[in-house]
Amino acid sequence: MNHLNQLATKILAFISLIILLDFTAGYLFRYLETKALNNNPQGMIAEFTMWRAEGDIMIFGASEAHGGLIPSLMKNKLGISVFNCSNDAKPFYYQYCMINTVIERKKPKVIIWSIYSCDLNTPTKRDMNSLSVLNPFYDTNDYCKKVINKKSKYENLKMVSNLYRYNSRILNLISNIFSKTETDRGYVALSNSGYKYPTLKSGSEDCGIDSEIVDSFIEIIKKCKATDVELILIIIPKFENINNSENFGYKNLIEICGKYDVPLIKEFYNSPIFLNDSTLFRDNDHLNDKGARLFTALLCDKIKQIRETKCIH
Amino acid sequence: MTFTSLNFLFFFTIVVVLFNLIPQRVRVWFLLFASYFFYIDLMPVFAILLALVTGCTYLFTRIIANSKSAIGKHRVLVLGIIVIISPLIFFKFFSFVNLVITTLLFRCGLHVSLPTSSYILPVGISFYTFMAIGYLIDVYNEDVESESNIGIVALFLAFFPIILSGPIERAGNLIPQFRKLQQTTYSDLVAGAKMVLWGYFLKLCIADRLGLYVDLIFNNIHTYNGTTLLFASVLFPFQLYADLGGYSLIAIGVARCLGIIVVPNFKRPFFATSMSEFWRRWHMSLIKWLTNYIYTPLSFGLRRWKMSGIVTALILTFIISGIWHGAELTFFVWGLLQGIYLSIEVVTLKKRSEFKQKFCLNKNPWYILISCVWVFILFSFSQIFGRCGSIGDAFYVIGKILNVLGKIEWLKLMPSSLGLFSLTLLLIKDFLDEYYPNRFLLFENKNIIIRHLSYAFILILILTMGVFDSGQFIYFQF
Amino acid sequence: MIMQKKEIIQTLTLIFRGTFGQPTLDLRDDLTANDVENWDSLTHMLLITNIENQFGFKFKLKDLNKMKQVGDMITLIESKLDIHPL
């Protein structure tokens, strides 16, 4: 029995040590997080969007929007301030958390959301894993909590540890404390240095839909309506000629937008303006700076048009 | 449930606690139940195959043990080996053999399509098949007694810590331990927990981290320059060591927490000064198995040819080992290379010995360093074949390494750089264990504070730098 | 004439020295492969062949597992020579 007592004491001591260290690490990480955010908002775009980003127009999307929409150009054309909150390789649920949070924190006039037909599909494991940037907000943000809990039934258990929440982040935090990325209010130009202009891909696409994602999508649409935020969905051009006639996800996207009267700007995707000129692209999936300028200009005209017709109504 | 899932931690804890609470006579059956539970969770249908192989092994060993005639015993042995190995061959080589036949017929001008098999390889089949064959031969050679309790034989082949990825155990070591399963002692529990902790560190902080980079580069060999490919080729052996070494260590540690001592699988391989020494330190349980059951009989049979007999046996053994890793030409070349390396070493053994003695090089640190680096280069070179998808790709990579130089893709290395940090820790630890054993102790330090702080440090590293929710263990596919 | 144990050891020592390239090696009963440089599973078969040629008998495959150390080897050689006197 004495032996067992000794073992129990040791285990208890060790666990207390771990809790103490984890607690301290939590403080340290939050300190580093603030420092990094102050020095290089672009490197900490998730935190920046959550807590600080402001603009009359706010743009959400993944890398295609990050290097595809130029806020300064938009401000010149539309006369209101713009911020591009896009974050590379982030799936639907990330945008879901960000858009919900931004509307509640500092309501923008317009939200532009870059979306593709496959975004409504069931998320892959990789998609879910890429949500780990949301871990630090688990306790403070209900949307993040809801989304993270979809990963597995043990997430609330894992999130007990501060160290786990900031898993794999340490280098990222440190590098953002010491280096700075220059951006145009969230836009980072993609250049073709080291890349050849792409060759046109063609084919057909068929994506499914996930009912939970569709529900969350509609939730955001309704929320925008209720809070009087103008939601505009856009499909950013890719350098590929895709036949979407059999695409279930695409049809659904159009149907939902029609049903809830949300503008979906899809005419530049698969448009000859872009498909005939490979020098507008960095690679098949991304516009380069030249392409982004052309696309942003065209988009602004289109947005003006939409807003004017709305005013008339 | 794999070792790196949270489910496994729960499962493992429950098994250890229950194992110690239940009476001794039911422990074998309890572990057997736990092992099948573990296996069924991964591969429901193939548990039947495992049970069948177990049944055959039991039957054949009993017949051999009870048979009086030497010829009869031998016949049963041969039959037993064929029966036990056939599922492995079927699952591993079906598509390969298919391809070979189709290609041959095609060359002869015949266009025949054979039925294809899309079966996936049952996890662990290579490991339990090897263990079953080893047990059968050991019984035949009267090295071990045949076990009359089928529960123990079944547990031997299905024992959950080692079924997925080894170490490849021998009946002579495990079965006697299964016969008297005691309550876990405190020291076993602690020793096991330490190994598990260090194993997770190797797996999550080194192997999976480095893997992010190595996979990226090797999956896009046409994109990256030769220097980057070279760098990835240098990292790959470390990734492999941490991967299989870490996984083995978790397995050994888990078994230890149940009071069972499993053979080690790695012994600081990168401090080997010759290829033959390297293969006594790398994947030791597999090499022991190959030595006992393939190399020794082969070289014994060919011993009239003296050196050429040994060389032939050696090359054949490693080719078999290569093909065991994968039924592809790349693994054939991989095995052939190992065979050639070792053959050259055995042929030049005396010359090298004289040379070393003449210049007193045995303890010369520079000589040791150069030898270690040389062995590493030889091994990493062979691993290019182990890593590439096809022989063409492997030669492409080698050609590019030799010709196309440039800058290393550092930016892409960013997520893996934490892995380099952990790798440095591992190499320092291995270095100290190799040359200064019992001098700089952390996990084994007498001071309880240092000891606990070191556990905590590694745990913190795992939580901050480990790769979670990610890919599968490389050796599962073998 | 049956070979004495002493003679066996003498002959064996020469075989060991020659096979492993260790001119100063001395044999003990408890000597194992771990203690002798260059003695591994590769050179082991050379050793076996050299012993067979020198003493003029053949081992069986089963015998190999029984020789864990030099002492076992000497005992085994003695038993073989009992049956096949020189």
XYZ file of N, CA, C and O in Angstrom, chain A residues 142-205:
256
model
N -17.547 31.395 -29.943
C -18.450 30.247 -30.043
C -18.454 29.604 -31.420
O -18.642 28.393 -31.552
N -18.258 30.443 -32.457
C -18.241 29.866 -33.810
C -17.046 28.924 -33.968
O -17.150 27.845 -34.534
N -15.893 29.375 -33.465
C -14.695 28.543 -33.568
C -14.900 27.245 -32.786
O -14.550 26.164 -33.254
N -15.470 27.376 -31.611
C -15.705 26.199 -30.787
C -16.584 25.198 -31.526
O -16.266 24.016 -31.618
N -17.653 25.718 -32.111
C -18.602 24.860 -32.816
C -17.912 24.129 -33.975
O -18.074 22.925 -34.175
N -17.090 24.893 -34.712
C -16.432 24.329 -35.887
C -15.359 23.311 -35.484
O -15.248 22.232 -36.063
N -14.577 23.655 -34.459
C -13.501 22.750 -34.034
C -14.102 21.445 -33.492
O -13.581 20.363 -33.747
N -15.214 21.560 -32.796
C -15.828 20.352 -32.255
C -16.287 19.377 -33.334
O -16.546 18.215 -33.055
N -16.413 19.877 -34.546
C -16.796 18.976 -35.642
C -15.653 18.025 -36.007
O -15.860 17.023 -36.672
N -14.412 18.371 -35.601
C -13.263 17.541 -35.986
C -13.343 16.150 -35.356
O -13.129 15.149 -36.022
N -13.591 16.103 -34.064
C -13.748 14.808 -33.400
C -14.416 15.043 -32.062
O -14.554 16.181 -31.618
N -14.784 13.954 -31.413
C -15.507 14.136 -30.151
C -14.574 14.477 -28.991
O -15.017 14.791 -27.906
N -13.256 14.411 -29.248
C -12.314 14.667 -28.153
C -11.754 16.086 -28.158
O -10.888 16.393 -27.349
N -12.221 16.923 -29.086
C -11.574 18.227 -29.214
C -11.600 19.034 -27.921
O -10.613 19.660 -27.574
N -12.743 18.978 -27.203
C -12.806 19.770 -25.964
C -11.757 19.301 -24.963
O -11.206 20.082 -24.201
N -11.446 17.999 -25.042
C -10.423 17.449 -24.152
C -9.039 17.960 -24.557
O -8.236 18.383 -23.718
N -8.771 17.920 -25.856
C -7.464 18.369 -26.338
C -7.246 19.846 -26.039
O -6.138 20.279 -25.753
N -8.335 20.616 -26.126
C -8.205 22.060 -25.969
C -7.937 22.479 -24.526
O -7.732 23.649 -24.247
N -7.968 21.528 -23.610
C -7.619 21.835 -22.228
C -6.188 22.343 -22.174
O -5.847 23.234 -21.398
N -5.349 21.802 -23.045
C -3.937 22.167 -23.006
C -3.650 23.401 -23.856
O -3.983 23.458 -25.030
N -3.019 24.389 -23.242
C -2.605 25.584 -23.979
C -1.572 25.241 -25.027
O -1.551 25.788 -26.119
N -0.675 24.317 -24.642
C 0.391 23.930 -25.551
C -0.194 23.329 -26.815
O 0.256 23.597 -27.918
N -1.220 22.520 -26.655
C -1.829 21.892 -27.822
C -2.485 22.934 -28.721
O -2.409 22.863 -29.934
N -3.118 23.932 -28.103
C -3.775 24.964 -28.906
C -2.800 25.681 -29.813
O -3.134 26.092 -30.907
N -1.601 25.872 -29.298
C -0.605 26.584 -30.097
C 0.362 25.604 -30.762
O 1.457 25.975 -31.160
N -0.048 24.357 -30.884
C 0.783 23.336 -31.516
C 1.239 23.797 -32.898
O 0.448 24.320 -33.682
N 2.532 23.638 -33.168
C 3.135 23.962 -34.473
C 3.200 25.468 -34.753
O 3.584 25.864 -35.840
N 2.793 26.319 -33.812
C 2.728 27.752 -34.107
C 3.988 28.507 -33.734
O 4.199 29.635 -34.185
N 4.830 27.917 -32.897
C 5.921 28.668 -32.284
C 6.788 29.415 -33.299
O 7.049 30.616 -33.152
N 7.213 28.737 -34.368
C 8.092 29.382 -35.348
C 7.376 30.508 -36.058
O 7.933 31.573 -36.306
N 6.117 30.239 -36.379
C 5.285 31.222 -37.047
C 5.191 32.502 -36.198
O 5.366 33.614 -36.693
N 4.969 32.335 -34.887
C 4.874 33.496 -33.996
C 6.194 34.244 -33.964
O 6.249 35.467 -34.142
N 7.268 33.494 -33.767
C 8.576 34.148 -33.655
C 8.933 34.871 -34.948
O 9.374 36.030 -34.922
N 8.703 34.233 -36.074
C 9.091 34.887 -37.326
C 8.260 36.144 -37.558
O 8.748 37.122 -38.118
N 7.014 36.152 -37.093
C 6.200 37.360 -37.270
C 6.575 38.479 -36.309
O 6.209 39.632 -36.525
N 7.279 38.116 -35.240
C 7.759 39.169 -34.342
C 8.937 39.891 -34.996
O 9.139 41.078 -34.812
N 9.693 39.150 -35.783
C 10.918 39.734 -36.323
C 10.851 40.123 -37.797
O 11.744 40.780 -38.290
N 9.826 39.679 -38.504
C 9.787 40.063 -39.918
C 8.428 40.646 -40.255
O 7.449 40.435 -39.532
N 8.385 41.376 -41.338
C 7.149 42.065 -41.687
C 6.825 41.818 -43.156
O 7.709 41.849 -44.008
N 5.575 41.551 -43.463
C 5.156 41.392 -44.854
C 4.456 42.678 -45.276
O 3.506 43.106 -44.621
N 4.926 43.280 -46.364
C 4.258 44.484 -46.854
C 3.025 44.070 -47.649
O 3.108 43.220 -48.529
N 1.880 44.668 -47.322
C 0.688 44.320 -48.089
C -0.096 45.576 -48.408
O 0.092 46.627 -47.790
N -0.983 45.449 -49.370
C -1.917 46.518 -49.689
C -3.235 46.147 -49.029
O -4.072 45.477 -49.621
N -3.389 46.494 -47.789
C -4.571 46.148 -46.983
C -5.014 44.695 -47.199
O -6.162 44.411 -47.510
N -4.052 43.816 -47.047
C -4.375 42.391 -47.120
C -4.090 41.752 -48.466
O -4.069 40.533 -48.582
N -3.871 42.579 -49.493
C -3.584 42.004 -50.813
C -2.087 41.759 -50.967
O -1.279 42.634 -50.664
N -1.712 40.577 -51.388
C -0.308 40.297 -51.677
C -0.199 39.875 -53.132
O -0.788 38.869 -53.547
N 0.546 40.691 -53.906
C 0.657 40.412 -55.343
C 1.430 39.121 -55.588
O 2.421 38.853 -54.916
N 0.954 38.334 -56.537
C 1.692 37.129 -56.927
C 2.439 37.441 -58.213
O 1.844 37.884 -59.186
N 3.752 37.226 -58.183
C 4.528 37.502 -59.398
C 4.843 36.182 -60.082
O 4.700 35.111 -59.504
N 5.278 36.283 -61.322
C 5.570 35.062 -62.064
C 7.045 34.680 -61.999
O 7.473 33.790 -62.726
N 7.807 35.347 -61.123
C 9.221 34.982 -61.069
C 9.341 33.555 -60.537
O 8.785 33.213 -59.497
N 10.023 32.729 -61.294
C 10.140 31.319 -60.927
C 8.983 30.476 -61.424
O 8.971 29.276 -61.232
N 7.997 31.109 -62.027
C 6.852 30.347 -62.553
C 6.702 30.623 -64.036
O 6.811 31.764 -64.473
N 6.423 29.580 -64.791
C 6.097 29.793 -66.204
C 4.615 30.101 -66.273
O 3.843 29.665 -65.425
N 4.210 30.859 -67.306
C 2.771 31.061 -67.488
C 2.121 29.700 -67.706
O 2.650 28.864 -68.431
N 0.982 29.486 -67.093
C 0.396 28.135 -67.140
C -0.192 27.806 -68.509
O -0.442 28.695 -69.310
N -0.403 26.529 -68.745
C -1.134 26.127 -69.945
C -2.552 25.771 -69.530
O -2.791 25.269 -68.429
N -3.472 26.033 -70.429
C -4.889 25.885 -70.101
C -5.254 24.433 -69.827
O -4.917 23.536 -70.582
N -5.940 24.249 -68.689
C -6.454 22.914 -68.372
C -7.926 22.913 -68.751
O -8.597 23.941 -68.662
N -8.428 21.776 -69.136
C -9.876 21.735 -69.326
C -10.421 20.408 -68.823
O -9.684 19.446 -68.650
N -11.693 20.382 -68.578
C -12.314 19.162 -68.053
C -13.669 19.501 -67.500
O -14.202 20.591 -67.739
N -14.228 18.571 -66.782
C -15.508 18.866 -66.147
C -15.399 18.560 -64.662
O -14.533 17.801 -64.235
N -16.252 19.187 -63.905
C -16.172 19.043 -62.458
C -17.531 18.639 -61.922
O -18.560 19.052 -62.448
